[in-house]
């Protein structure tokens, strides 16, 4: 297997207050190959079920890009619809793991979020970002669409704003725009300010009644119980489109640019 598809890591730690931090990294701008997506989803589920966990911080490493979305190397390697479904189901697994976790998940977005990265940010319950954390749903540029992340992004920012992001696929929207639409709850100037704000908020949540937080989490995600099926259906759409000649050529052109 291509080394770039097996690169990356997911790490966890939990402090004495019950604040668990889940961190992911990939050398290609924190893009997420299928292996890493599966590991990330399984880690979110496992950590959320641990008795010591009171709140989760979801973050990536590095200073520039929070998450560049799908791995183009892996997209190019997809040979049939079943492989396409399996790959795009990776993002569905991460979103559903966040959705069904009994713990509140705080997002820490230090830089740009692209494609699936926007979906990961939207799947957190309360998201902090820096002013450098612009967003873009670039899927149409390469011949597919933001189908898997669509429900979670639309839920967070509304249909109109989701449509703007999805259709204006070549352009970034600012962190201020993302905050105005509700994707980010708080935007700060620097990574140092980001870490301070995230830590303070996590400590505050960890001191609340954990049962109350779990009940509130269920209320916040009301109406999403069908997403296991919905996101798989959306993954199948992307898995089919990625095999088209249009998409193959578009990805090659994108990678060469």
XYZ file of C-alpha atoms in Angstrom, residues 31-164:
134
model
C -5.818 15.045 4.906
C -7.599 11.885 5.977
C -7.073 8.546 4.193
C -9.516 5.755 4.969
C -7.287 4.030 7.516
C -6.952 7.242 9.520
C -10.667 8.013 9.256
C -11.538 4.613 10.688
C -9.028 4.990 13.505
C -10.306 8.471 14.314
C -13.935 7.319 14.410
C -13.110 4.335 16.608
C -11.076 6.534 18.954
C -13.885 9.086 19.341
C -16.300 6.270 20.177
C -13.945 4.563 22.614
C -12.875 7.710 24.466
C -16.471 8.900 24.722
C -17.425 5.672 26.492
C -14.603 5.756 29.022
C -15.747 6.525 32.558
C -12.904 8.995 33.086
C -13.976 11.159 30.137
C -16.156 14.174 30.925
C -15.549 16.235 27.787
C -13.597 15.737 24.545
C -11.381 18.160 22.637
C -10.967 17.245 18.960
C -7.967 18.810 17.256
C -5.267 18.286 14.658
C -1.544 18.912 14.831
C 0.422 21.617 13.053
C -0.187 25.331 12.690
C -1.626 25.867 9.213
C -4.286 23.412 8.037
C -6.831 21.884 10.394
C -7.880 19.276 7.838
C -7.578 19.187 4.053
C -10.349 16.618 3.687
C -10.065 13.547 1.502
C -6.774 12.020 0.430
C -6.449 12.606 -3.310
C -3.965 9.744 -3.544
C -6.594 7.396 -2.209
C -9.320 8.867 -4.394
C -7.192 8.140 -7.447
C -6.759 4.552 -6.255
C -10.506 3.839 -6.108
C -11.318 1.249 -8.787
C -14.985 0.415 -8.248
C -18.118 1.638 -6.484
C -17.612 -0.598 -3.444
C -14.176 0.924 -2.831
C -15.635 4.381 -3.330
C -18.404 3.671 -0.840
C -15.872 2.336 1.671
C -13.685 5.432 1.369
C -16.413 8.041 1.689
C -18.005 6.041 4.495
C -14.898 6.949 6.495
C -16.120 10.522 6.854
C -19.582 9.186 7.690
C -18.051 7.096 10.482
C -16.300 10.128 12.008
C -19.418 12.313 11.827
C -21.602 9.592 13.322
C -19.023 8.882 16.036
C -19.176 12.552 17.056
C -22.960 12.561 16.821
C -23.494 9.482 18.971
C -20.776 10.151 21.542
C -22.346 10.735 24.958
C -19.728 13.420 25.628
C -19.720 17.020 24.456
C -17.005 17.477 21.829
C -15.155 20.780 21.577
C -13.566 21.548 18.214
C -10.186 23.269 17.994
C -9.626 24.575 14.452
C -6.270 26.314 14.108
C -6.215 26.717 10.327
C -8.007 26.054 7.061
C -10.748 23.441 6.888
C -11.400 22.023 3.429
C -13.996 19.536 2.195
C -14.329 16.779 4.758
C -12.461 18.985 7.214
C -15.447 21.321 7.294
C -17.585 18.301 8.109
C -15.329 17.316 10.998
C -15.525 20.841 12.430
C -19.307 20.890 12.011
C -19.620 17.534 13.802
C -18.241 19.004 17.029
C -20.691 20.448 19.528
C -18.902 23.733 20.205
C -16.118 24.885 17.919
C -13.302 27.372 18.530
C -11.146 28.676 15.658
C -8.471 31.187 14.787
C -8.979 33.990 12.306
C -6.881 31.940 9.858
C -9.432 29.105 9.885
C -11.162 29.807 6.583
C -13.430 27.150 5.092
C -14.068 25.704 1.649
C -16.185 22.864 0.297
C -14.083 22.130 -2.780
C -15.730 18.879 -3.884
C -17.407 20.233 -7.032
C -14.015 21.378 -8.299
C -12.916 17.753 -8.586
C -16.180 16.426 -9.969
C -17.918 15.143 -6.853
C -19.976 16.992 -4.235
C -20.069 17.528 -0.470
C -22.686 14.826 -0.035
C -21.444 12.984 3.060
C -20.629 16.131 5.034
C -23.707 17.913 3.726
C -26.138 16.965 6.505
C -23.824 17.953 9.347
C -22.719 21.213 7.692
C -26.290 22.122 6.765
C -27.438 21.358 10.299
C -24.859 23.796 11.668
C -25.057 26.717 9.232
C -28.401 26.324 7.458
C -29.378 25.375 3.926
C -28.632 28.738 2.318
C -25.097 29.023 3.698
C -24.418 25.359 2.942
C -25.515 25.982 -0.641
C -23.174 28.951 -0.889
